[in-house]
Short mmCIF file of C-alpha atoms and ligand atoms in Angstrom, two decimals:
data_model
loop_
_atom_site.label_atom_id
_atom_site.label_comp_id
_atom_site.label_asym_id
_atom_site.label_seq_id
_atom_site.Cartn_x
_atom_site.Cartn_y
_atom_site.Cartn_z
CA MET A 891 -74.02 -152.13 -65.48
CA HIS A 892 -74.70 -151.16 -69.10
CA ILE A 893 -75.17 -153.89 -71.65
CA ALA A 894 -76.06 -154.05 -75.34
CA ILE A 895 -78.12 -156.68 -77.12
CA ILE A 896 -77.56 -156.83 -80.87
CA GLY A 897 -80.56 -158.37 -82.65
CA THR A 898 -83.98 -157.58 -81.20
CA GLY A 899 -85.93 -160.67 -82.23
CA TYR A 900 -87.62 -163.23 -79.99
CA VAL A 901 -84.43 -163.94 -78.06
CA GLY A 902 -82.81 -160.49 -78.11
CA LEU A 903 -85.90 -158.60 -77.00
CA VAL A 904 -86.78 -161.04 -74.23
CA THR A 905 -83.15 -161.05 -73.03
CA GLY A 906 -82.92 -157.25 -73.09
CA ALA A 907 -86.27 -156.67 -71.40
CA CYS A 908 -85.58 -159.27 -68.70
CA PHE A 909 -82.10 -157.93 -67.90
CA ALA A 910 -83.63 -154.44 -67.64
CA GLU A 911 -86.15 -155.94 -65.23
CA PHE A 912 -83.15 -157.19 -63.19
CA GLY A 913 -82.04 -153.54 -62.88
CA VAL A 914 -79.40 -153.51 -65.64
CA PHE A 915 -79.25 -150.65 -68.22
CA VAL A 916 -79.91 -152.23 -71.60
CA THR A 917 -79.62 -150.95 -75.14
CA CYS A 918 -81.29 -153.17 -77.73
CA VAL A 919 -80.00 -152.75 -81.27
CA ASP A 920 -81.54 -153.93 -84.52
CA LYS A 921 -80.88 -153.04 -88.12
CA ASP A 922 -84.61 -153.19 -88.83
CA GLU A 923 -85.59 -149.51 -88.49
CA ASP A 924 -89.29 -150.19 -88.53
CA LYS A 925 -88.97 -152.64 -85.65
CA ILE A 926 -86.91 -150.16 -83.60
CA GLU A 927 -89.36 -147.30 -84.23
CA LYS A 928 -92.22 -149.49 -83.01
CA LEU A 929 -90.29 -150.62 -79.96
CA LYS A 930 -89.45 -147.04 -79.01
CA LYS A 931 -93.23 -146.53 -78.75
CA GLY A 932 -93.61 -149.70 -76.71
CA ILE A 933 -95.10 -151.71 -79.59
CA ILE A 934 -93.89 -155.32 -79.55
CA PRO A 935 -93.29 -156.64 -83.09
CA PHE A 936 -94.39 -160.20 -82.26
CA TYR A 937 -96.64 -162.01 -79.81
CA GLU A 938 -95.07 -163.22 -76.59
CA PRO A 939 -97.14 -163.42 -73.38
CA GLY A 940 -96.00 -161.03 -70.62
CA LEU A 941 -93.36 -159.27 -72.72
CA ASP A 942 -95.40 -156.18 -73.49
CA GLU A 943 -95.70 -155.24 -69.84
CA ILE A 944 -92.00 -155.48 -68.97
CA VAL A 945 -90.89 -153.68 -72.13
CA LYS A 946 -93.24 -150.79 -71.37
CA ARG A 947 -92.28 -150.63 -67.70
CA ASN A 948 -88.54 -150.62 -68.36
CA LEU A 949 -88.84 -148.12 -71.21
CA LYS A 950 -90.66 -145.80 -68.83
CA GLU A 951 -88.08 -146.28 -66.11
CA ASN A 952 -85.27 -145.60 -68.62
CA ARG A 953 -83.51 -148.91 -68.13
CA LEU A 954 -84.35 -150.07 -71.64
CA LYS A 955 -83.74 -148.26 -74.91
CA PHE A 956 -83.87 -149.13 -78.57
CA THR A 957 -81.63 -147.96 -81.39
CA THR A 958 -80.27 -148.87 -84.80
CA ARG A 959 -76.87 -147.36 -83.79
CA ILE A 960 -74.58 -150.26 -82.89
CA ASP A 961 -71.64 -147.85 -82.41
CA GLU A 962 -73.28 -145.98 -79.53
CA ALA A 963 -74.54 -149.16 -77.92
CA VAL A 964 -71.09 -150.79 -78.02
CA ASN A 965 -69.38 -147.67 -76.73
CA GLU A 966 -71.41 -147.41 -73.57
CA SER A 967 -71.67 -151.13 -72.73
CA LEU A 968 -69.42 -153.50 -70.83
CA VAL A 969 -71.19 -156.63 -72.06
CA ILE A 970 -72.41 -157.03 -75.63
CA PHE A 971 -74.74 -159.87 -76.52
CA ILE A 972 -75.00 -161.11 -80.08
CA ALA A 973 -78.59 -162.35 -80.53
CA VAL A 974 -79.10 -162.21 -84.29
CA GLY A 975 -80.59 -165.06 -86.29
CA THR A 976 -78.58 -168.08 -87.44
CA PRO A 977 -80.98 -169.50 -90.05
CA PRO A 978 -80.25 -172.73 -91.90
CA ARG A 979 -78.45 -172.66 -95.22
CA GLY A 980 -79.61 -174.94 -98.03
CA ASP A 981 -77.28 -177.72 -96.86
CA GLY A 982 -78.58 -177.55 -93.25
CA SER A 983 -75.55 -175.77 -91.80
CA ALA A 984 -76.07 -172.62 -89.71
CA ASN A 985 -75.74 -169.36 -91.63
CA LEU A 986 -73.31 -167.25 -89.64
CA GLU A 987 -73.40 -164.25 -91.95
CA TYR A 988 -75.33 -162.04 -89.45
CA VAL A 989 -73.19 -163.08 -86.48
CA GLU A 990 -69.99 -162.32 -88.38
CA GLU A 991 -71.32 -158.99 -89.65
CA VAL A 992 -72.17 -157.98 -86.07
CA ALA A 993 -68.75 -159.12 -84.79
CA LYS A 994 -67.07 -156.79 -87.31
CA GLU A 995 -69.30 -153.89 -86.30
CA ILE A 996 -68.58 -154.48 -82.62
CA ALA A 997 -64.82 -154.56 -83.27
CA LYS A 998 -64.86 -151.28 -85.16
CA ASN A 999 -66.58 -149.52 -82.26
CA MET A 1000 -64.73 -150.92 -79.25
CA ASN A 1001 -63.30 -148.18 -77.05
CA SER A 1002 -62.45 -150.19 -73.90
CA TYR A 1003 -62.50 -153.71 -72.43
CA LYS A 1004 -65.67 -155.59 -73.47
CA VAL A 1005 -67.19 -159.01 -72.90
CA ILE A 1006 -68.70 -160.23 -76.16
CA VAL A 1007 -71.32 -162.88 -75.57
CA THR A 1008 -72.89 -165.15 -78.16
CA LYS A 1009 -76.53 -165.82 -77.33
CA SER A 1010 -77.41 -166.91 -80.85
CA THR A 1011 -77.22 -170.65 -81.37
CA VAL A 1012 -73.94 -171.15 -83.20
CA PRO A 1013 -71.84 -174.16 -84.26
CA VAL A 1014 -68.95 -175.27 -82.11
CA GLY A 1015 -65.93 -173.16 -82.97
CA THR A 1016 -67.89 -169.97 -83.68
CA GLY A 1017 -66.70 -168.31 -80.47
CA PHE A 1018 -63.12 -168.59 -81.68
CA LYS A 1019 -64.12 -167.37 -85.14
CA ILE A 1020 -65.70 -164.30 -83.55
CA LYS A 1021 -62.52 -163.74 -81.55
CA GLU A 1022 -60.45 -163.77 -84.76
CA ILE A 1023 -62.87 -161.44 -86.56
CA ILE A 1024 -62.75 -158.97 -83.68
CA LYS A 1025 -58.95 -159.08 -83.44
CA LYS A 1026 -58.71 -158.43 -87.18
CA ASN A 1027 -61.17 -155.53 -87.22
CA LEU A 1028 -60.18 -153.66 -84.05
CA GLU A 1029 -59.43 -150.03 -84.79
CA LYS A 1030 -57.49 -149.52 -81.56
CA PRO A 1031 -55.83 -151.99 -79.22
CA VAL A 1032 -58.36 -152.93 -76.53
CA ASN A 1033 -58.77 -156.09 -74.50
CA PHE A 1034 -61.85 -158.21 -74.76
CA ASP A 1035 -63.22 -161.62 -73.79
CA ILE A 1036 -65.45 -163.97 -75.72
CA VAL A 1037 -68.25 -165.85 -73.94
CA SER A 1038 -70.80 -168.40 -75.09
CA ASN A 1039 -74.10 -168.09 -73.21
CA PRO A 1040 -76.67 -170.16 -75.15
CA GLU A 1041 -80.34 -169.44 -74.63
CA PHE A 1042 -82.91 -172.11 -73.76
CA LEU A 1043 -86.10 -170.03 -73.56
CA ARG A 1044 -89.21 -171.34 -75.29
CA GLU A 1045 -91.40 -169.07 -77.36
CA GLY A 1046 -94.78 -168.80 -75.69
CA SER A 1047 -93.27 -168.86 -72.20
CA ALA A 1048 -90.07 -166.95 -72.96
CA VAL A 1049 -90.26 -164.40 -70.14
CA GLU A 1050 -90.91 -167.03 -67.48
CA ASP A 1051 -88.16 -169.24 -68.95
CA PHE A 1052 -85.67 -166.37 -68.88
CA MET A 1053 -86.58 -165.34 -65.33
CA ARG A 1054 -86.61 -168.91 -63.99
CA PRO A 1055 -84.36 -171.02 -66.21
CA ASN A 1056 -83.45 -174.63 -65.46
CA ARG A 1057 -79.81 -173.57 -65.76
CA VAL A 1058 -77.53 -170.85 -67.09
CA VAL A 1059 -74.64 -172.01 -69.24
CA ILE A 1060 -71.53 -169.85 -69.46
CA GLY A 1061 -68.61 -170.85 -71.64
CA ALA A 1062 -65.61 -168.59 -71.17
CA GLU A 1063 -61.82 -168.42 -71.30
CA SER A 1064 -61.14 -165.91 -68.53
CA ASP A 1065 -62.07 -165.58 -64.84
CA GLN A 1066 -62.81 -161.92 -65.36
CA ALA A 1067 -65.44 -162.69 -68.01
CA VAL A 1068 -67.03 -165.37 -65.79
CA ALA A 1069 -67.18 -162.93 -62.87
CA ILE A 1070 -68.86 -160.27 -65.02
CA MET A 1071 -71.40 -162.77 -66.36
CA LYS A 1072 -72.18 -164.00 -62.85
CA ASP A 1073 -72.66 -160.44 -61.73
CA LEU A 1074 -75.06 -159.81 -64.59
CA TYR A 1075 -77.06 -162.93 -63.76
CA ARG A 1076 -76.91 -162.24 -60.00
CA PRO A 1077 -80.71 -162.24 -59.50
CA LEU A 1078 -80.80 -165.80 -60.87
CA TYR A 1079 -77.83 -166.81 -58.74
CA LEU A 1080 -79.78 -165.61 -55.71
CA ILE A 1081 -82.72 -167.90 -56.51
CA GLU A 1082 -80.28 -170.81 -56.75
CA THR A 1083 -80.45 -171.37 -60.49
CA PRO A 1084 -77.77 -173.92 -61.38
CA PHE A 1085 -74.86 -172.35 -63.29
CA VAL A 1086 -72.75 -174.47 -65.62
CA ILE A 1087 -69.41 -172.76 -66.10
CA THR A 1088 -67.35 -174.37 -68.81
CA ASN A 1089 -65.24 -173.71 -71.87
CA ILE A 1090 -66.63 -172.11 -75.01
CA ALA A 1091 -66.81 -175.23 -77.19
CA THR A 1092 -68.67 -177.16 -74.49
CA ALA A 1093 -71.21 -174.36 -74.01
CA GLU A 1094 -71.80 -174.16 -77.75
CA LEU A 1095 -72.35 -177.90 -77.97
CA ILE A 1096 -74.67 -178.03 -74.92
CA LYS A 1097 -77.28 -176.03 -76.83
CA TYR A 1098 -77.26 -178.32 -79.89
CA ALA A 1099 -77.14 -181.49 -77.80
CA THR A 1100 -80.11 -180.30 -75.74
CA ASN A 1101 -82.30 -179.44 -78.71
CA SER A 1102 -81.34 -182.61 -80.55
CA PHE A 1103 -82.22 -184.70 -77.51
CA LEU A 1104 -85.63 -183.01 -77.24
CA ALA A 1105 -86.20 -183.63 -80.95
CA THR A 1106 -85.24 -187.28 -80.43
CA LYS A 1107 -87.80 -187.67 -77.63
CA ILE A 1108 -90.54 -186.31 -79.87
CA SER A 1109 -89.55 -188.48 -82.82
CA PHE A 1110 -89.26 -191.52 -80.59
CA ILE A 1111 -92.85 -191.25 -79.34
CA ASN A 1112 -94.07 -190.41 -82.86
CA GLU A 1113 -92.51 -193.57 -84.21
CA ILE A 1114 -94.14 -195.52 -81.37
CA SER A 1115 -97.46 -193.83 -82.28
CA ALA A 1116 -97.35 -195.41 -85.73
CA LEU A 1117 -96.83 -198.83 -84.18
CA CYS A 1118 -99.67 -198.17 -81.71
CA GLU A 1119 -102.02 -197.63 -84.64
CA LEU A 1120 -101.12 -201.05 -86.02
CA VAL A 1121 -101.42 -203.01 -82.78
CA GLY A 1122 -104.42 -201.26 -81.19
CA ALA A 1123 -102.41 -199.61 -78.41
CA ASP A 1124 -102.92 -196.08 -77.08
CA VAL A 1125 -99.82 -193.90 -77.42
CA ASN A 1126 -101.03 -191.40 -74.81
CA THR A 1127 -101.13 -194.13 -72.18
CA VAL A 1128 -97.81 -195.57 -73.36
CA ALA A 1129 -96.23 -192.10 -73.07
CA LYS A 1130 -97.82 -191.41 -69.71
CA ALA A 1131 -96.53 -194.65 -68.23
CA MET A 1132 -93.09 -194.14 -69.78
CA GLY A 1133 -92.97 -190.60 -68.42
CA LEU A 1134 -93.75 -191.76 -64.90
CA ASP A 1135 -90.37 -193.48 -64.96
CA GLY A 1136 -88.11 -190.94 -63.27
CA ARG A 1137 -85.28 -191.86 -65.65
CA ILE A 1138 -87.39 -190.77 -68.62
CA GLY A 1139 -89.67 -187.93 -67.46
CA PRO A 1140 -93.01 -186.90 -68.98
CA LYS A 1141 -91.98 -183.90 -71.08
CA PHE A 1142 -91.58 -183.93 -74.86
CA LEU A 1143 -93.36 -187.29 -75.07
CA HIS A 1144 -96.56 -186.13 -76.76
CA ALA A 1145 -97.27 -187.86 -80.03
CA GLY A 1146 -98.44 -185.53 -82.77
CA ILE A 1147 -97.60 -184.03 -86.13
CA GLY A 1148 -93.95 -183.62 -85.16
CA PHE A 1149 -91.65 -180.77 -84.20
CA GLY A 1150 -91.42 -177.45 -86.01
CA GLY A 1151 -90.41 -173.93 -85.08
CA SER A 1152 -87.28 -171.90 -85.53
CA CYS A 1153 -85.07 -174.10 -83.34
CA LEU A 1154 -85.48 -177.89 -83.34
CA PRO A 1155 -85.53 -178.41 -87.14
CA LYS A 1156 -82.66 -175.98 -87.70
CA ASP A 1157 -80.52 -177.08 -84.75
CA THR A 1158 -80.79 -180.81 -85.47
CA MET A 1159 -79.74 -180.19 -89.07
CA ALA A 1160 -76.90 -177.92 -87.98
CA LEU A 1161 -75.63 -180.50 -85.48
CA LEU A 1162 -75.60 -183.17 -88.20
CA LYS A 1163 -73.59 -180.81 -90.38
CA ILE A 1164 -71.13 -179.97 -87.58
CA ALA A 1165 -70.57 -183.70 -86.99
CA GLU A 1166 -70.27 -184.46 -90.70
CA GLU A 1167 -67.56 -181.83 -91.05
CA LYS A 1168 -65.67 -183.57 -88.24
CA GLY A 1169 -66.09 -186.94 -89.97
CA ILE A 1170 -68.64 -188.57 -87.67
CA ARG A 1171 -72.25 -189.59 -88.39
CA LEU A 1172 -74.75 -188.85 -85.62
CA ARG A 1173 -77.13 -191.70 -86.38
CA ILE A 1174 -79.69 -190.99 -83.67
CA VAL A 1175 -80.07 -187.31 -84.52
CA LYS A 1176 -80.34 -188.21 -88.20
CA ALA A 1177 -83.11 -190.69 -87.41
CA ALA A 1178 -84.94 -188.07 -85.31
CA VAL A 1179 -84.93 -185.70 -88.30
CA GLU A 1180 -86.08 -188.42 -90.72
CA VAL A 1181 -88.86 -189.64 -88.43
CA ASN A 1182 -90.11 -186.07 -88.05
CA GLN A 1183 -90.47 -185.70 -91.81
CA TRP A 1184 -92.00 -189.15 -92.12
CA GLN A 1185 -94.58 -188.46 -89.41
CA ARG A 1186 -95.67 -185.25 -91.15
CA GLU A 1187 -96.06 -187.03 -94.47
CA ARG A 1188 -97.81 -189.99 -92.83
CA LEU A 1189 -100.44 -187.75 -91.21
CA ILE A 1190 -100.95 -185.62 -94.34
CA SER A 1191 -101.56 -188.87 -96.24
CA LYS A 1192 -104.28 -189.75 -93.75
CA ILE A 1193 -106.22 -186.65 -94.80
CA ILE A 1194 -105.78 -187.37 -98.48
CA GLU A 1195 -106.63 -191.07 -98.15
CA ALA A 1196 -109.80 -190.26 -96.22
CA PHE A 1197 -111.02 -188.64 -99.45
CA ASN A 1198 -109.95 -191.68 -101.51
CA SER A 1199 -107.07 -189.57 -102.83
CA ASN A 1200 -109.41 -187.12 -104.54
CA ILE A 1201 -109.30 -183.94 -102.56
CA GLU A 1202 -109.87 -181.49 -105.43
CA GLY A 1203 -112.44 -178.84 -104.46
CA LYS A 1204 -112.86 -180.26 -100.94
CA VAL A 1205 -112.98 -177.69 -98.17
CA ILE A 1206 -110.43 -178.39 -95.47
CA GLY A 1207 -110.46 -176.35 -92.27
CA ILE A 1208 -107.16 -175.90 -90.43
CA LEU A 1209 -107.17 -175.00 -86.74
CA GLY A 1210 -103.82 -173.58 -85.68
CA LEU A 1211 -100.98 -172.20 -87.80
CA SER A 1212 -98.19 -171.34 -85.35
CA PHE A 1213 -95.70 -174.12 -84.68
CA LYS A 1214 -96.99 -174.32 -81.12
CA PRO A 1215 -99.53 -172.47 -78.95
CA ASN A 1216 -98.95 -168.99 -77.47
CA THR A 1217 -96.74 -167.70 -80.26
CA ASP A 1218 -97.24 -166.12 -83.68
CA ASP A 1219 -94.11 -167.83 -85.02
CA ILE A 1220 -94.76 -169.97 -88.08
CA ARG A 1221 -91.15 -170.83 -88.95
CA GLU A 1222 -91.12 -174.52 -89.99
CA ALA A 1223 -94.66 -174.87 -88.65
CA PRO A 1224 -96.33 -178.19 -89.58
CA ALA A 1225 -99.44 -176.24 -90.68
CA LEU A 1226 -97.47 -174.75 -93.57
CA SER A 1227 -96.55 -178.12 -95.07
CA ILE A 1228 -100.07 -179.47 -94.53
CA ILE A 1229 -101.58 -176.45 -96.31
CA GLN A 1230 -99.05 -176.64 -99.17
CA SER A 1231 -99.63 -180.38 -99.69
CA LEU A 1232 -103.41 -179.94 -99.75
CA LEU A 1233 -103.20 -176.94 -102.08
CA ASN A 1234 -101.02 -178.99 -104.42
CA LYS A 1235 -103.96 -181.39 -104.66
CA LYS A 1236 -106.35 -178.49 -105.31
CA ALA A 1237 -108.20 -178.51 -101.99
CA MET A 1238 -109.79 -175.32 -100.67
CA ILE A 1239 -108.26 -174.18 -97.40
CA LYS A 1240 -109.89 -172.25 -94.54
CA VAL A 1241 -107.81 -171.39 -91.48
CA TYR A 1242 -107.89 -169.77 -88.09
CA ASP A 1243 -105.16 -169.08 -85.54
CA PRO A 1244 -105.42 -166.74 -82.54
CA GLN A 1245 -102.08 -165.03 -83.31
CA ALA A 1246 -100.35 -166.34 -86.42
CA MET A 1247 -102.69 -165.28 -89.25
CA GLU A 1248 -100.77 -162.13 -90.22
CA ASN A 1249 -97.52 -164.05 -90.61
CA THR A 1250 -99.27 -166.81 -92.56
CA LYS A 1251 -100.88 -164.32 -94.97
CA LYS A 1252 -97.37 -163.49 -96.19
CA VAL A 1253 -96.87 -167.14 -97.20
CA PHE A 1254 -100.40 -168.04 -98.35
CA PRO A 1255 -102.22 -164.85 -99.39
CA ASN A 1256 -104.98 -166.72 -101.24
CA ILE A 1257 -106.46 -169.08 -98.67
CA ILE A 1258 -109.49 -168.18 -96.54
CA TYR A 1259 -108.75 -166.55 -93.18
CA CYS A 1260 -111.58 -166.90 -90.65
CA SER A 1261 -112.43 -165.08 -87.44
CA ASP A 1262 -112.72 -168.18 -85.23
CA ALA A 1263 -112.80 -171.97 -85.19
CA TYR A 1264 -116.54 -172.14 -85.96
CA SER A 1265 -116.21 -170.03 -89.11
CA VAL A 1266 -113.51 -172.47 -90.22
CA ALA A 1267 -115.85 -175.41 -89.58
CA GLU A 1268 -118.74 -173.87 -91.49
CA GLY A 1269 -119.19 -175.77 -94.75
CA ALA A 1270 -115.92 -177.71 -94.29
CA ASP A 1271 -115.58 -181.31 -95.45
CA ALA A 1272 -112.82 -181.95 -92.92
CA LEU A 1273 -111.39 -180.22 -89.89
CA VAL A 1274 -107.73 -180.58 -88.89
CA VAL A 1275 -106.38 -179.58 -85.45
CA VAL A 1276 -102.73 -178.69 -86.06
CA THR A 1277 -101.81 -176.50 -83.07
CA GLU A 1278 -103.17 -177.23 -79.60
CA TRP A 1279 -104.20 -173.68 -78.65
CA ASN A 1280 -106.47 -173.64 -75.58
CA GLN A 1281 -109.19 -172.13 -77.78
CA PHE A 1282 -109.41 -175.44 -79.68
CA ARG A 1283 -109.43 -177.78 -76.69
CA ASN A 1284 -113.03 -177.32 -75.73
CA LEU A 1285 -114.98 -176.65 -78.92
CA ASP A 1286 -118.74 -177.19 -78.96
CA LEU A 1287 -118.41 -180.24 -81.20
CA GLU A 1288 -122.14 -180.67 -81.58
CA LYS A 1289 -122.29 -177.22 -83.13
CA VAL A 1290 -119.18 -177.95 -85.21
CA LYS A 1291 -120.79 -181.13 -86.55
CA LYS A 1292 -123.95 -179.28 -87.51
CA ILE A 1293 -122.22 -176.51 -89.45
CA MET A 1294 -119.70 -178.73 -91.26
CA ARG A 1295 -120.55 -180.20 -94.65
CA GLY A 1296 -118.58 -183.38 -93.99
CA SER A 1297 -117.73 -185.33 -90.87
CA LEU A 1298 -113.96 -185.89 -91.02
CA PHE A 1299 -112.09 -184.72 -87.91
CA PHE A 1300 -108.29 -184.99 -87.79
CA ASP A 1301 -106.89 -184.32 -84.34
CA PHE A 1302 -103.12 -184.19 -84.88
CA ARG A 1303 -102.45 -183.13 -81.28
CA ASN A 1304 -104.59 -185.77 -79.55
CA ILE A 1305 -106.59 -183.17 -77.63
CA TYR A 1306 -109.99 -184.89 -77.86
CA ASP A 1307 -111.42 -188.11 -76.49
CA PRO A 1308 -111.90 -190.44 -79.48
CA LEU A 1309 -115.02 -192.05 -78.06
CA LYS A 1310 -116.81 -188.79 -77.39
CA VAL A 1311 -115.99 -187.31 -80.80
CA ARG A 1312 -117.11 -190.48 -82.60
CA GLN A 1313 -120.36 -190.55 -80.62
CA LEU A 1314 -121.22 -187.19 -82.15
CA GLY A 1315 -121.03 -188.75 -85.61
CA PHE A 1316 -117.54 -187.65 -86.64
CA GLU A 1317 -115.12 -189.86 -88.48
CA TYR A 1318 -112.27 -189.19 -86.05
CA PHE A 1319 -108.55 -189.65 -86.69
CA SER A 1320 -105.91 -188.97 -84.06
CA VAL A 1321 -102.28 -190.00 -83.62
CA GLY A 1322 -101.47 -193.44 -82.25
CA ARG A 1323 -104.80 -194.08 -80.56
CA PRO A 1324 -107.36 -196.77 -81.34
P1 LIG B 1322 -85.19 -163.44 -84.94
O1 LIG B 1322 -85.13 -163.67 -86.39
O2 LIG B 1322 -86.51 -163.29 -84.25
O3 LIG B 1322 -84.36 -162.11 -84.58
C1 LIG B 1322 -83.10 -161.81 -85.09
C2 LIG B 1322 -82.99 -160.28 -85.18
O4 LIG B 1322 -81.65 -159.93 -85.51
C3 LIG B 1322 -83.89 -159.64 -86.24
O5 LIG B 1322 -84.70 -158.65 -85.65
C4 LIG B 1322 -82.89 -159.03 -87.22
O6 LIG B 1322 -83.37 -157.83 -87.81
C5 LIG B 1322 -81.70 -158.77 -86.34
N1 LIG B 1322 -80.42 -158.61 -87.06
C6 LIG B 1322 -79.90 -159.36 -88.05
N2 LIG B 1322 -78.72 -158.88 -88.44
C7 LIG B 1322 -78.48 -157.79 -87.67
C8 LIG B 1322 -77.40 -156.85 -87.59
N3 LIG B 1322 -76.34 -156.94 -88.39
N4 LIG B 1322 -77.48 -155.86 -86.68
C9 LIG B 1322 -78.55 -155.75 -85.88
N5 LIG B 1322 -79.59 -156.61 -85.90
C10 LIG B 1322 -79.55 -157.61 -86.80
O7 LIG B 1322 -84.35 -164.60 -84.28
P2 LIG B 1322 -84.56 -165.32 -82.84
O8 LIG B 1322 -85.66 -166.29 -82.93
O9 LIG B 1322 -84.57 -164.28 -81.79
O10 LIG B 1322 -83.21 -166.15 -82.74
C11 LIG B 1322 -81.96 -165.53 -82.53
C12 LIG B 1322 -80.95 -166.60 -82.18
O11 LIG B 1322 -81.30 -167.23 -80.93
C13 LIG B 1322 -80.85 -167.74 -83.18
O12 LIG B 1322 -79.52 -168.18 -83.26
C14 LIG B 1322 -81.70 -168.83 -82.57
O13 LIG B 1322 -81.32 -170.11 -82.97
C15 LIG B 1322 -81.44 -168.63 -81.09
N6 LIG B 1322 -82.51 -169.10 -80.22
C16 LIG B 1322 -83.81 -168.87 -80.56
C17 LIG B 1322 -84.82 -169.30 -79.69
C18 LIG B 1322 -86.27 -169.06 -80.05
O14 LIG B 1322 -87.13 -169.69 -79.41
N7 LIG B 1322 -86.58 -168.22 -81.00
C19 LIG B 1322 -84.49 -169.94 -78.49
C20 LIG B 1322 -83.16 -170.13 -78.16
C21 LIG B 1322 -82.17 -169.70 -79.04
#
């Protein structure tokens, strides 16, 4: 089977490479010429563990190709995935401009029956909008089906998530489209991945409901962390014991600086907007968003208060810039708001991240970029762990203490043992722990 993936970002490239790995012939399309030129040479434009290898292998075996020509890709493919970005607009709603642009392009180039699949995260009702756009822009009468197939992969473990997902969701209107999608995903069917076959609106909503629920779990434990600090309880133990309850589960219950990234902040806001347009307030999702903002501000205040509100000229070292480990993605990363707030108060900022420095340089060209965690610590008045990269979990804290100018240590991911860090002479602050 030949398929096309329009939009070769985190989701599109992983999807394309993994389908090629399943034996499908895949054409990945992007309008970014530079990106496509790099990919043709096997250069991956972002960091994602394991992706490099499968892109190179499938390029070599001619199952994967890259182009800027959407017309050719549409012509030769039976299934066309839309995987372009759906960034938030100023009011929080999803910007569908790229999706709609692609739908028009697909329509203009359709030469035979096609299944057009939305992989981008899109508001409920978008599938039908796409259908209308395609009908309106068809240049010759051809049949087509619309499918919603939301993606649940996580950056940092995207390949593994795509190859072994918890479930595959397919929202469709026709049996023919469902059969084609099942055929495409056959290798996952064979390993007994659960398939949820439903209508388009349900599939679209499943994605937003899932991400909003995950965001709610994080905000819930973060709110509890603030209470823990006031009553002398340990949030890690609270979360662990809660998570041992099979009805709750241990995942997404780690107190910290709150959620960031390109999905949870944007999808929670978009869901609120979708609901608002339908005349209903989603109170829990709204609270999850508010608590996330509050937790960020609360922890940033801890840094500022530790300097008696006078942080001018102080050297603050930031460990971790990406929104989570194993990615170079800094979209909505907590580190960005921490750095901005501290710069606003005229602090000096030193940073290190194993993968996300290049992206961060585009946002903050004038802060100090270091080669490792120890160079960040050197001469710093305070050190802040923002992203829990493995590289930061086992630092030689004795050495860190010696080379720092001050002794403030903010561990916003709770990766160190408070007692041990304090014994070394640090003034240690973590989240929700005595
Ligand atoms: P991204 O920004 O990394 O990639 C989008 C790509 O689409 C870019 O390379 C861009 O150049 C390309 N593009 C835009 N308009 C185009 C056009 N007209 N023709 C061809 N290419 C075009 O985005 P992403 O992170 O891969 O996210 C894509 C979608 O998947 C979003 O809706 C997102 O919410 C959803 N999603 C993302 C993740 C994630 O972890 N990143 C997970 C699940 C779902």
